[in-house]
Short mmCIF file of N, CA and C in Angstrom, two decimals:
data_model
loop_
_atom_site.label_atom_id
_atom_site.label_comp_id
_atom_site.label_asym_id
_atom_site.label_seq_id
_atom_site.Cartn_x
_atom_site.Cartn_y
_atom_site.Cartn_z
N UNK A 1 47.82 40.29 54.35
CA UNK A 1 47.84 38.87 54.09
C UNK A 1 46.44 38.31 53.83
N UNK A 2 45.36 38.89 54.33
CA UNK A 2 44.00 37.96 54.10
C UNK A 2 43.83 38.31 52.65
N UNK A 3 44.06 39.51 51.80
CA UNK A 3 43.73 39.88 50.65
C UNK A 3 44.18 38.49 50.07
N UNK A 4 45.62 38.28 50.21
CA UNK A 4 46.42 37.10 49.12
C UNK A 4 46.09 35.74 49.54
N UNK A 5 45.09 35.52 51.30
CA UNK A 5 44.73 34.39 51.25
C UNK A 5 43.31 34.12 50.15
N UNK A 6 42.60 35.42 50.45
CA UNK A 6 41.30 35.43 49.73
C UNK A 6 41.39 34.80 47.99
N UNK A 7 42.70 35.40 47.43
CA UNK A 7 42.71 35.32 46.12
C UNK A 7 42.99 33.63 46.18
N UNK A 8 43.76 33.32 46.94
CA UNK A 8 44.72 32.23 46.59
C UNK A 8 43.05 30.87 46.53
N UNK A 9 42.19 30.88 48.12
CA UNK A 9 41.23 30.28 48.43
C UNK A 9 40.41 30.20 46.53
N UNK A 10 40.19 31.76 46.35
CA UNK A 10 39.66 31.79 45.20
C UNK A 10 40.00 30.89 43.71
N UNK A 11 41.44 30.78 43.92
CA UNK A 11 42.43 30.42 42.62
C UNK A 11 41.52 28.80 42.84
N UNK A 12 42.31 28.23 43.87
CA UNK A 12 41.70 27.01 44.38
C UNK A 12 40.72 26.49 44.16
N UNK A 13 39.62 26.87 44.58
CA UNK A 13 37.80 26.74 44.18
C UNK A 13 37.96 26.88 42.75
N UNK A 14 38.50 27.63 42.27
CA UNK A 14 38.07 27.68 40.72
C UNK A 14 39.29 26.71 40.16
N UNK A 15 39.94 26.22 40.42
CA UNK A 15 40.62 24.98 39.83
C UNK A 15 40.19 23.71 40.13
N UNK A 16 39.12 23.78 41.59
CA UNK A 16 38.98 22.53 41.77
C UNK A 16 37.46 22.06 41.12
N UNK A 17 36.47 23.38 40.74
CA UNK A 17 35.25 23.66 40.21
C UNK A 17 35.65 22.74 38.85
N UNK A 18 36.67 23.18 37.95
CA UNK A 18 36.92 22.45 36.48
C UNK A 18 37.32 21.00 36.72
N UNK A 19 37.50 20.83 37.68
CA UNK A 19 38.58 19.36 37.74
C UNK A 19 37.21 18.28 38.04
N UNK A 20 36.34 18.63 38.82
CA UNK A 20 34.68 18.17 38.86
C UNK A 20 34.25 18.53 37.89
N UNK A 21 34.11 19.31 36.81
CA UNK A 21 33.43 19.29 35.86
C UNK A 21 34.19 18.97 34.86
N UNK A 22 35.06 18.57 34.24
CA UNK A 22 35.71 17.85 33.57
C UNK A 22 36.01 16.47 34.01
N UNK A 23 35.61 15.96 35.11
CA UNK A 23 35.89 14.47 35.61
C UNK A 23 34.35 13.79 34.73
N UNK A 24 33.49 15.13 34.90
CA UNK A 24 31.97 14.71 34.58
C UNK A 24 32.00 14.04 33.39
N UNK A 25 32.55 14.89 32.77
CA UNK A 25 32.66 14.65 31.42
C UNK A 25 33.35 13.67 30.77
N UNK A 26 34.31 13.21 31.55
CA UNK A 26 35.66 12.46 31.32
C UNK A 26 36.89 12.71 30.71
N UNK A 27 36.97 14.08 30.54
CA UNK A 27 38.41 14.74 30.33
C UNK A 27 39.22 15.03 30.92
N UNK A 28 40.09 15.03 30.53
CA UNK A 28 41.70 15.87 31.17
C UNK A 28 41.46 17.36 31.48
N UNK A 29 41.39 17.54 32.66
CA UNK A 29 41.61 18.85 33.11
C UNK A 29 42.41 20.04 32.43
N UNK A 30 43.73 19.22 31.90
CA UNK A 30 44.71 20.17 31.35
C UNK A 30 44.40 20.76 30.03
N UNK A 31 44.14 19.33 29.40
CA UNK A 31 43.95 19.91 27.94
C UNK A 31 42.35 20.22 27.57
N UNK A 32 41.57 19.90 28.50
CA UNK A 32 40.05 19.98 28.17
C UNK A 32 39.97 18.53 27.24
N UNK A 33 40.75 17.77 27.45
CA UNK A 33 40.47 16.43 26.39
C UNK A 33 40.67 16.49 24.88
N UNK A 34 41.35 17.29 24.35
CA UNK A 34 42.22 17.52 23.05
C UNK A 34 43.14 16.80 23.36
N UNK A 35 44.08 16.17 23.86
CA UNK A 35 45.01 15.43 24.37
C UNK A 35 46.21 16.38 23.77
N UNK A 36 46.59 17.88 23.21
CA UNK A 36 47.37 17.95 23.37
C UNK A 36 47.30 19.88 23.65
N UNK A 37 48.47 20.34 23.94
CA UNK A 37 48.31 21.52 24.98
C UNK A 37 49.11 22.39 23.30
N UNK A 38 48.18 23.75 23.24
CA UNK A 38 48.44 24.26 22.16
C UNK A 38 49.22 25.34 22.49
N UNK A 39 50.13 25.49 21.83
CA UNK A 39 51.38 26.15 22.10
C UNK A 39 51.01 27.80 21.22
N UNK A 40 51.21 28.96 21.93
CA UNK A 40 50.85 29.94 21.09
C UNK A 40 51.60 30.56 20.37
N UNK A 41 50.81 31.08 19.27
CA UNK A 41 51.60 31.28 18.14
C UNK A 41 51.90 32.80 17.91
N UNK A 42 53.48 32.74 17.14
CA UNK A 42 53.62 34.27 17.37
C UNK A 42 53.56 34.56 15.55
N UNK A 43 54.13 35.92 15.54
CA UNK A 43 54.70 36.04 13.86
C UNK A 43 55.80 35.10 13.60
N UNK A 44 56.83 35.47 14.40
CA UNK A 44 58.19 34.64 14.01
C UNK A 44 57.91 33.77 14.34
N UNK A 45 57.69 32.83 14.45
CA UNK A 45 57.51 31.31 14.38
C UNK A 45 56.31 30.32 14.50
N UNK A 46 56.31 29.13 14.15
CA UNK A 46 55.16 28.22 14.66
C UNK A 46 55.50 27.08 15.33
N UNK A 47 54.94 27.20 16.64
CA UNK A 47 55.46 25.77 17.09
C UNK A 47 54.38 24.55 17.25
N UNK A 48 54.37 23.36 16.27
CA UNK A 48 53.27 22.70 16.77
C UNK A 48 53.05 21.96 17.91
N UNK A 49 51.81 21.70 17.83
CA UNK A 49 51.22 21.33 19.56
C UNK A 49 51.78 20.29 20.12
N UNK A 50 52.07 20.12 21.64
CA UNK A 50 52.23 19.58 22.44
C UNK A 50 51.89 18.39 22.26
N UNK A 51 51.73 16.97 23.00
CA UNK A 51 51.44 16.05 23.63
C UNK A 51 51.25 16.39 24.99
N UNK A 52 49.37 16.56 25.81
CA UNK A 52 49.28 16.60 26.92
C UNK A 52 50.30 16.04 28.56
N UNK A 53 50.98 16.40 28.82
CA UNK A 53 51.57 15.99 30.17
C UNK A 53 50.50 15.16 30.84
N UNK A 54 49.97 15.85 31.07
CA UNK A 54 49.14 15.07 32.38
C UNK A 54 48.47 14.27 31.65
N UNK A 55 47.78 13.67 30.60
CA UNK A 55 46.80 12.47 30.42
C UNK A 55 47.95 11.84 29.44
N UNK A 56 49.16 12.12 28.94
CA UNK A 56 49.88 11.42 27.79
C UNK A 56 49.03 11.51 26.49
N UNK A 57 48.35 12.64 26.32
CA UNK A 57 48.06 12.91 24.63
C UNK A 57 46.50 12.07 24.48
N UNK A 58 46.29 11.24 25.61
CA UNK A 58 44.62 10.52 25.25
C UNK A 58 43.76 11.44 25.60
N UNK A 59 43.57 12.66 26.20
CA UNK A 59 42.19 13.26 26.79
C UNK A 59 41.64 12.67 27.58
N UNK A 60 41.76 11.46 27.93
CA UNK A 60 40.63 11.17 29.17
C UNK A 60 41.30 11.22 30.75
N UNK A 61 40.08 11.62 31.36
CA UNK A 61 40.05 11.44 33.09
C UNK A 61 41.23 10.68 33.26
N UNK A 62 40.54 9.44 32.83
CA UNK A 62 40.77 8.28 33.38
C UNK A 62 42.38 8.24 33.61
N UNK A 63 43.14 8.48 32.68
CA UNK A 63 44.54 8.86 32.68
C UNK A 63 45.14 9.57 33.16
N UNK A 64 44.76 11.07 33.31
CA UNK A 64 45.20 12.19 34.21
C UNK A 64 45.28 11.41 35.51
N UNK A 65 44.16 11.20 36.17
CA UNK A 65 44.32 10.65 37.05
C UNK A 65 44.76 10.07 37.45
N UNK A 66 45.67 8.80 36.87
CA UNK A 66 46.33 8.18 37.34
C UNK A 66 47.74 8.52 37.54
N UNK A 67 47.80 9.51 36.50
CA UNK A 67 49.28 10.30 36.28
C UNK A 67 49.61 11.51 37.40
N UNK A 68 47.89 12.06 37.73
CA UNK A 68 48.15 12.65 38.70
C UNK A 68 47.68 12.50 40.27
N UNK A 69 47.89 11.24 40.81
CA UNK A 69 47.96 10.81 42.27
C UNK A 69 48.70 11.29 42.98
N UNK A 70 48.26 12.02 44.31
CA UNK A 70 49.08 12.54 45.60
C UNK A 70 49.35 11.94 46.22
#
């Protein structure tokens, strides 16, 4: 069990490392502030991109954040 706490602690810190450095900046965590989440592409098909969830497609902080309150 400490192995999968170690990773998990790890996952954590490094999600919460981007979420401060993208606040810096004033982007959306999710999309990096593209406001929309790029969907990958195969041979058989193309699907175009998303509209960000978490900021609603604007890129900024300012929005995520509000969208994402605990």
């Amino acid at each position: 069990m400490g192995i999968f706490n170690s990773i998990n602690g790890w996952r954590t810190g490094r999600r919460e490392k981007r979420r401060v450095h993208m606040e810096s900046l004033g982007f959306c965590p999710d999309c990096g502030g593209r406001g929309f989440q790029h969907m990958p592409y195969t041979e058989a098909y193309y699907m175009a991109p998303l509209d960000c969830p978490g900021c609603n497609g604007t890129g900024s902080y300012e929005h995520w954040e509000e969208n994402n309150l605990m």
